[in-house]
Short mmCIF file of C-alpha atoms and ligand atoms in Angstrom, two decimals:
data_model
loop_
_atom_site.label_atom_id
_atom_site.label_comp_id
_atom_site.label_asym_id
_atom_site.label_seq_id
_atom_site.Cartn_x
_atom_site.Cartn_y
_atom_site.Cartn_z
CA MET H 1 0.00 0.00 0.00
CA LYS H 2 1.16 3.54 -0.78
CA LYS H 3 2.62 5.56 2.12
CA ASP H 4 0.46 8.68 2.11
CA ARG H 5 -0.85 9.26 5.62
CA ILE H 6 -0.01 11.92 8.19
CA LEU H 7 0.75 11.08 11.84
CA ILE H 8 0.24 13.73 14.51
CA ILE H 9 2.03 13.09 17.81
CA GLY H 10 0.58 15.10 20.70
CA ALA H 11 -2.79 15.50 18.94
CA GLY H 12 -4.61 15.93 22.26
CA GLY H 13 -2.73 19.13 23.10
CA GLN H 14 -3.57 22.80 22.62
CA ILE H 15 -2.19 23.04 19.07
CA GLY H 16 -2.50 19.37 18.11
CA ALA H 17 -6.27 19.31 18.58
CA VAL H 18 -6.76 22.20 16.15
CA LEU H 19 -4.06 21.15 13.70
CA THR H 20 -5.60 17.68 13.43
CA GLU H 21 -8.93 19.19 12.33
CA ALA H 22 -7.19 21.51 9.86
CA LEU H 23 -5.14 18.72 8.28
CA ARG H 24 -8.22 16.51 8.04
CA ALA H 25 -10.10 19.31 6.28
CA VAL H 26 -7.32 19.45 3.68
CA HIS H 27 -6.34 15.77 3.29
CA GLY H 28 -9.50 13.92 4.40
CA ALA H 29 -10.28 12.48 7.84
CA ASP H 30 -8.90 8.99 7.09
CA SER H 31 -5.55 10.36 5.95
CA VAL H 32 -4.65 11.88 9.32
CA VAL H 33 -3.83 9.58 12.26
CA ALA H 34 -4.12 11.46 15.57
CA SER H 35 -2.06 10.08 18.47
CA ASP H 36 -1.38 10.96 22.09
CA LEU H 37 -0.49 9.33 25.40
CA ARG H 38 -4.17 8.91 26.28
CA PRO H 39 -7.08 7.73 24.09
CA LEU H 40 -8.48 10.59 22.01
CA GLU H 41 -12.23 11.08 21.97
CA GLY H 42 -14.66 12.72 19.57
CA HIS H 43 -12.54 12.17 16.45
CA ASP H 44 -13.96 11.43 13.01
CA GLY H 45 -10.68 9.91 11.80
CA PRO H 46 -8.19 7.28 13.00
CA THR H 47 -6.63 7.64 16.46
CA GLU H 48 -3.87 5.79 18.30
CA VAL H 49 -2.42 5.70 21.78
CA LEU H 50 1.32 6.31 21.39
CA ASP H 51 4.13 7.18 23.78
CA ALA H 52 6.66 8.92 21.54
CA LEU H 53 9.42 7.75 23.90
CA ASP H 54 8.78 4.19 22.67
CA ALA H 55 10.81 3.99 19.45
CA ASN H 56 9.57 0.50 18.54
CA ALA H 57 5.91 1.41 18.98
CA LEU H 58 6.45 4.51 16.84
CA ALA H 59 8.14 2.53 14.05
CA GLU H 60 5.40 -0.12 14.10
CA LEU H 61 2.69 2.51 13.92
CA VAL H 62 4.42 4.35 11.05
CA GLN H 63 4.60 1.10 9.10
CA SER H 64 1.16 -0.30 9.89
CA ARG H 65 -0.60 3.02 9.20
CA HIS H 66 1.41 3.79 6.03
CA ILE H 67 2.68 7.11 7.35
CA SER H 68 4.56 9.49 5.03
CA GLN H 69 4.63 12.65 7.21
CA ILE H 70 4.90 13.25 10.96
CA TYR H 71 3.85 16.37 12.87
CA HIS H 72 5.69 15.97 16.17
CA LEU H 73 3.95 18.25 18.71
CA ALA H 74 4.54 16.35 21.96
CA ALA H 75 6.67 18.32 24.43
CA ILE H 76 6.88 19.60 27.98
CA LEU H 77 6.47 23.39 27.85
CA SER H 78 8.42 26.14 29.62
CA ALA H 79 6.70 26.47 33.01
CA THR H 80 6.08 22.75 33.57
CA GLY H 81 9.62 22.00 32.39
CA GLU H 82 11.17 24.12 35.13
CA LYS H 83 9.47 21.96 37.78
CA ASP H 84 11.36 18.85 36.62
CA PRO H 85 14.11 19.83 34.16
CA MET H 86 15.53 16.33 33.63
CA ARG H 87 12.10 14.93 32.78
CA ALA H 88 11.47 17.79 30.33
CA TRP H 89 14.84 17.20 28.65
CA GLU H 90 14.22 13.45 28.43
CA ILE H 91 10.74 13.79 26.94
CA ASN H 92 11.52 16.63 24.54
CA MET H 93 14.78 15.20 23.23
CA ARG H 94 14.14 11.44 23.18
CA SER H 95 10.79 11.86 21.45
CA LEU H 96 12.43 14.07 18.81
CA PHE H 97 15.28 11.61 18.23
CA ASN H 98 12.74 8.80 17.81
CA VAL H 99 10.84 10.86 15.24
CA LEU H 100 13.98 11.88 13.34
CA GLU H 101 15.35 8.33 13.33
CA VAL H 102 12.12 6.71 12.12
CA SER H 103 11.84 9.40 9.44
CA ARG H 104 15.39 8.71 8.27
CA SER H 105 15.23 4.91 8.39
CA LEU H 106 11.77 4.59 6.80
CA GLN H 107 12.39 7.47 4.37
CA LEU H 108 9.39 9.60 5.23
CA ASP H 109 8.54 12.55 2.98
CA LYS H 110 8.35 15.36 5.58
CA VAL H 111 8.54 16.05 9.30
CA TYR H 112 7.21 19.04 11.26
CA PHE H 113 8.71 19.97 14.64
CA PRO H 114 7.67 23.22 16.37
CA SER H 115 10.30 25.29 18.10
CA SER H 116 9.58 28.37 20.22
CA ILE H 117 10.57 31.92 21.09
CA ALA H 118 11.97 30.17 24.19
CA VAL H 119 15.18 29.56 22.20
CA PHE H 120 16.13 33.18 22.96
CA GLY H 121 17.57 34.43 26.24
CA ARG H 122 18.51 37.79 27.72
CA GLU H 123 21.56 38.19 25.44
CA ALA H 124 19.29 38.32 22.38
CA ALA H 125 17.91 41.62 21.06
CA LYS H 126 14.67 42.28 22.96
CA GLN H 127 12.86 44.06 20.12
CA GLN H 128 12.46 42.62 16.61
CA THR H 129 14.70 39.69 17.56
CA PRO H 130 16.40 38.59 14.32
CA GLN H 131 16.20 35.16 12.68
CA TYR H 132 19.91 34.48 13.27
CA GLU H 133 20.59 35.64 16.82
CA VAL H 134 22.61 34.43 19.78
CA LEU H 135 20.69 31.53 21.41
CA ILE H 136 21.31 31.25 25.16
CA PRO H 137 17.96 30.12 26.58
CA GLU H 138 17.29 30.18 30.32
CA THR H 139 14.79 27.30 30.59
CA VAL H 140 15.32 23.60 29.99
CA TYR H 141 12.47 23.87 27.48
CA GLY H 142 14.38 26.53 25.53
CA ILE H 143 17.59 24.48 25.69
CA SER H 144 15.72 21.46 24.31
CA LYS H 145 14.30 23.58 21.46
CA VAL H 146 17.74 24.97 20.52
CA ALA H 147 19.16 21.43 20.54
CA GLY H 148 16.12 20.18 18.60
CA GLU H 149 16.53 22.87 15.94
CA ASN H 150 20.17 21.89 15.47
CA TRP H 151 19.33 18.18 15.25
CA ALA H 152 16.60 18.98 12.71
CA ASN H 153 19.14 20.89 10.64
CA TYR H 154 21.63 18.01 11.03
CA TYR H 155 19.14 15.39 9.81
CA TYR H 156 18.29 17.60 6.85
CA ARG H 157 21.89 18.23 5.83
CA ARG H 158 23.38 14.80 6.68
CA TYR H 159 20.50 12.48 5.71
CA GLY H 160 18.21 14.63 3.55
CA VAL H 161 15.25 14.29 5.95
CA ASP H 162 12.88 17.14 5.02
CA VAL H 163 12.35 18.54 8.55
CA ARG H 164 10.57 21.90 8.78
CA SER H 165 10.04 24.06 11.83
CA LEU H 166 8.54 27.30 13.17
CA ARG H 167 9.47 29.18 16.33
CA TYR H 168 5.93 29.73 17.57
CA PRO H 169 5.29 32.66 19.89
CA GLY H 170 2.57 32.20 22.57
CA ILE H 171 -0.43 30.62 20.83
CA ILE H 172 -3.93 31.78 21.79
CA GLY H 173 -7.09 29.92 20.81
CA HIS H 174 -10.62 29.22 21.99
CA GLU H 175 -10.68 25.58 20.83
CA SER H 176 -8.38 24.04 23.45
CA MET H 177 -6.60 24.83 26.71
CA PRO H 178 -2.85 25.48 26.95
CA GLY H 179 -0.54 22.91 28.52
CA GLY H 180 1.92 24.47 30.99
CA GLY H 181 3.56 27.46 29.29
CA THR H 182 4.50 30.98 30.34
CA THR H 183 2.14 32.54 27.79
CA ASP H 184 -0.91 30.57 29.05
CA TYR H 185 -2.28 33.64 30.84
CA ALA H 186 -3.31 35.08 27.47
CA VAL H 187 -5.77 32.19 26.98
CA ASP H 188 -6.94 31.92 30.60
CA ILE H 189 -7.79 35.63 30.77
CA TYR H 190 -10.50 35.28 28.08
CA HIS H 191 -12.12 32.37 29.91
CA TYR H 192 -12.32 34.44 33.09
CA ALA H 193 -13.62 37.49 31.22
CA VAL H 194 -16.54 35.71 29.51
CA GLN H 195 -17.58 34.19 32.82
CA GLY H 196 -17.70 37.68 34.35
CA ARG H 197 -14.78 36.90 36.66
CA ASP H 198 -11.81 39.11 37.57
CA TYR H 199 -8.42 37.73 36.53
CA GLU H 200 -5.22 37.57 38.60
CA CYS H 201 -2.30 37.52 36.18
CA PHE H 202 0.92 35.64 36.96
CA LEU H 203 2.96 38.14 34.90
CA GLY H 204 3.37 41.85 35.63
CA PRO H 205 1.38 44.49 33.68
CA GLU H 206 4.25 45.67 31.42
CA THR H 207 5.55 42.24 30.30
CA SER H 208 5.44 42.39 26.50
CA LEU H 209 5.59 39.03 24.71
CA PRO H 210 5.14 37.89 21.09
CA MET H 211 1.82 36.09 20.53
CA LEU H 212 -0.16 34.58 17.65
CA TYR H 213 -3.83 33.72 17.22
CA MET H 214 -4.53 30.04 16.55
CA PRO H 215 -5.95 30.44 12.99
CA ASP H 216 -2.76 32.27 11.99
CA ALA H 217 -0.59 29.62 13.68
CA ILE H 218 -2.37 26.82 11.81
CA ARG H 219 -2.21 28.68 8.50
CA ALA H 220 1.52 29.31 8.96
CA THR H 221 2.12 25.63 9.70
CA LEU H 222 0.22 24.41 6.64
CA GLN H 223 1.84 27.08 4.46
CA LEU H 224 5.37 26.12 5.58
CA MET H 225 4.68 22.41 5.01
CA GLU H 226 3.32 23.05 1.50
CA ALA H 227 6.14 25.42 0.47
CA PRO H 228 8.55 24.13 -2.21
CA ALA H 229 11.69 22.82 -0.49
CA ASP H 230 13.95 25.06 -2.53
CA ARG H 231 12.25 28.17 -1.06
CA LEU H 232 13.30 27.33 2.49
CA SER H 233 16.49 28.99 3.69
CA ALA H 234 16.09 28.17 7.42
CA ARG H 235 16.46 24.49 8.27
CA THR H 236 16.79 25.13 11.98
CA SER H 237 13.48 26.94 12.55
CA TYR H 238 11.74 30.08 11.25
CA ASN H 239 10.97 33.09 13.44
CA LEU H 240 7.22 33.68 13.34
CA ALA H 241 5.28 36.68 14.63
CA GLY H 242 1.70 37.88 14.84
CA MET H 243 1.37 40.56 17.52
CA SER H 244 3.02 41.64 20.78
CA PHE H 245 1.18 42.86 23.86
CA THR H 246 1.42 43.16 27.63
CA PRO H 247 -1.09 41.87 30.20
CA ALA H 248 -2.25 45.49 30.66
CA GLU H 249 -2.87 45.81 26.92
CA ILE H 250 -4.83 42.55 26.57
CA ALA H 251 -6.90 43.57 29.61
CA ALA H 252 -7.64 46.93 27.94
CA SER H 253 -8.63 45.15 24.74
CA ILE H 254 -11.04 42.91 26.70
CA SER H 255 -12.41 45.88 28.65
CA GLY H 256 -13.24 47.50 25.31
CA GLU H 257 -15.70 44.61 24.75
CA LEU H 258 -16.60 43.85 28.38
CA PRO H 259 -16.38 47.16 30.30
CA GLY H 260 -16.71 45.57 33.77
CA PHE H 261 -13.64 43.32 33.32
CA ARG H 262 -10.85 43.78 35.88
CA ILE H 263 -7.29 42.41 36.12
CA SER H 264 -4.84 42.29 39.05
CA TYR H 265 -1.22 41.17 39.08
CA LYS H 266 0.68 38.63 41.18
CA PRO H 267 3.87 37.68 39.31
CA ASP H 268 5.29 34.22 40.11
CA PHE H 269 8.26 32.16 38.85
CA ARG H 270 7.03 32.56 35.27
CA GLN H 271 7.92 36.28 35.35
CA ALA H 272 11.65 35.46 35.14
CA ILE H 273 11.00 33.19 32.15
CA ALA H 274 8.99 35.87 30.36
CA ASP H 275 11.66 38.49 31.15
CA SER H 276 14.26 36.36 29.37
CA TRP H 277 12.19 36.18 26.15
CA PRO H 278 11.89 38.69 23.30
CA ALA H 279 9.20 41.37 23.33
CA SER H 280 8.82 41.24 19.55
CA ILE H 281 10.13 39.10 16.70
CA ASP H 282 11.48 39.83 13.23
CA ASP H 283 9.88 37.22 10.96
CA SER H 284 11.04 38.67 7.64
CA ALA H 285 12.73 35.38 6.61
CA ALA H 286 9.35 33.59 6.79
CA ARG H 287 7.68 36.47 4.93
CA ASN H 288 10.30 36.53 2.18
CA ASP H 289 10.81 32.76 1.77
CA TRP H 290 7.25 31.43 1.78
CA GLY H 291 4.94 34.45 1.95
CA TRP H 292 4.00 34.46 5.66
CA LYS H 293 1.64 37.26 6.77
CA PRO H 294 -0.50 37.22 9.93
CA GLU H 295 -4.15 38.28 9.76
CA PHE H 296 -5.12 38.94 13.40
CA ASP H 297 -4.11 41.84 15.63
CA LEU H 298 -4.96 42.07 19.34
CA ASP H 299 -8.42 43.64 19.02
CA ALA H 300 -9.50 41.36 16.15
CA MET H 301 -8.39 38.36 18.23
CA THR H 302 -10.23 39.62 21.32
CA LYS H 303 -13.50 39.97 19.37
CA ASP H 304 -13.18 36.49 17.89
CA MET H 305 -12.13 34.82 21.18
CA LEU H 306 -15.03 36.38 23.09
CA LEU H 307 -17.52 35.49 20.36
CA HIS H 308 -16.55 31.80 20.42
CA LEU H 309 -16.11 31.48 24.19
CA ARG H 310 -19.47 33.17 24.90
CA GLU H 311 -21.11 30.53 22.72
CA LYS H 312 -19.24 27.70 24.45
CA TYR H 313 -20.15 28.87 27.96
CA ARG H 314 -23.76 29.49 26.82
CA THR H 315 -24.22 26.01 25.33
CA GLY H 316 -21.85 24.11 27.63
CA VAL H 317 -20.30 22.49 24.55
CA PHE H 318 -16.48 22.70 24.74
P1 NAD C 401 0.41 20.77 24.93
O1 NAD C 401 1.15 20.60 26.21
O2 NAD C 401 -0.93 21.40 24.95
O3 NAD C 401 0.25 19.37 24.20
C1 NAD C 401 1.30 18.43 24.14
C2 NAD C 401 0.69 17.07 23.94
O4 NAD C 401 1.76 16.12 23.87
C3 NAD C 401 -0.21 16.65 25.11
O5 NAD C 401 -1.47 16.26 24.64
C4 NAD C 401 0.54 15.48 25.75
O6 NAD C 401 -0.30 14.47 26.26
C5 NAD C 401 1.36 14.97 24.58
N1 NAD C 401 2.54 14.24 25.01
C6 NAD C 401 3.39 14.54 26.02
N2 NAD C 401 4.33 13.59 26.13
C7 NAD C 401 4.09 12.68 25.16
C8 NAD C 401 4.70 11.49 24.77
N3 NAD C 401 5.78 11.00 25.40
N4 NAD C 401 4.19 10.79 23.73
C9 NAD C 401 3.09 11.25 23.08
N5 NAD C 401 2.45 12.39 23.40
C10 NAD C 401 2.95 13.09 24.44
O7 NAD C 401 1.39 21.56 23.94
P2 NAD C 401 0.98 22.55 22.77
O8 NAD C 401 0.82 23.89 23.35
O9 NAD C 401 -0.08 21.97 21.92
O10 NAD C 401 2.37 22.58 21.97
C11 NAD C 401 2.62 21.72 20.89
C12 NAD C 401 4.04 21.98 20.41
O11 NAD C 401 4.17 23.35 20.02
C13 NAD C 401 5.12 21.75 21.47
O12 NAD C 401 6.25 21.19 20.85
C14 NAD C 401 5.43 23.12 21.98
O13 NAD C 401 6.75 23.22 22.44
C15 NAD C 401 5.23 23.95 20.72
N6 NAD C 401 4.91 25.34 21.04
C16 NAD C 401 3.72 25.66 21.60
C17 NAD C 401 3.44 26.99 21.90
C18 NAD C 401 2.12 27.40 22.51
O14 NAD C 401 1.96 28.59 22.83
N7 NAD C 401 1.17 26.49 22.68
C19 NAD C 401 4.38 27.98 21.61
C20 NAD C 401 5.62 27.61 21.09
C21 NAD C 401 5.87 26.28 20.76
C1 AKB C 402 5.39 28.51 26.58
O1 AKB C 402 4.98 29.55 27.15
O2 AKB C 402 6.13 27.66 27.10
C2 AKB C 402 4.97 28.31 25.15
C3 AKB C 402 6.03 28.82 24.23
C4 AKB C 402 6.07 30.25 23.89
O3 AKB C 402 6.84 28.06 23.79
N1 AKB C 402 3.70 28.94 24.94
#
């Protein structure tokens, strides 16, 4: 049988849940196999339980399901990673090696591996951080992403594995909940606002971070994966930007729609992580190489988030 199916690893996560739907809309439900550590429910296409740390199980699944592309989303994110750095390193790196090795040995067509703005540290330019910048991350998550980017580049150059990658900023969406990052506040805040609750933010009011609305993140991912290989100059990972804002600015944007909304601030250990990251990102390489352009700014995202979340809380269907 022809190898022509896509495997998503980490399909139950914040991005994986939405990316699975998007890929199924393009390729057909049966062509996209969604996998995660736990059984996935409510899917109209094939699902599998897979621990990406199990190289044999991964190879068997790739062969039995006739997989030609892998989207490897499983990872431990920045805030959770700092609670158990060795576990984060083990999961992030071993799962990536398993994916790269199975892709090399079974000659898969393409691999997607997301990196993050967490690759940057305080030595990097804070504003409009360039594509090729000093990478001295301050979290184990960031260290694993820098290493992962370099291994992706190595597999491309040494073995010809077509690995592609984006350095996502904080991703905000109404479809799913975030999984242990420093930018999670920018999702949580909308859930509190639509329920008429005040929000206590774990970052200070002036902490500016790069962010991206989920529809833009998904579009960027599909666009990168469809781009002709000879258009891609970055084989580590592409800088990607949508908007930058502070907690005070997102609160003001929400107050514009919900005038009674109030925010207070109680910074915790995540403040130091956020302080080590860029405030804004230069994504001109992605724009020039494969035509990237975001569609949502802060106020457009706020309107759309509130519209969808109001409906979810009204109907109770999440
Ligand atoms: P998430 O934490 O919401 O989801 C990760 C999923 O991976 C979870 O469903 C988890 O069960 C699964 N997983 C964990 N260990 C696994 C294993 N050993 N085998 C199989 N599955 C496993 O993460 P997310 O926010 O959806 O992020 C997806 C990817 O995008 C990650 O690589 C993350 O680093 C990257 N990223 C995310 C953001 C963001 O803001 N969400 C920003 C930058 C980069
Ligand atoms: C996190 O906060 O850890 C993620 C990321 C920017 O990688 N959202």
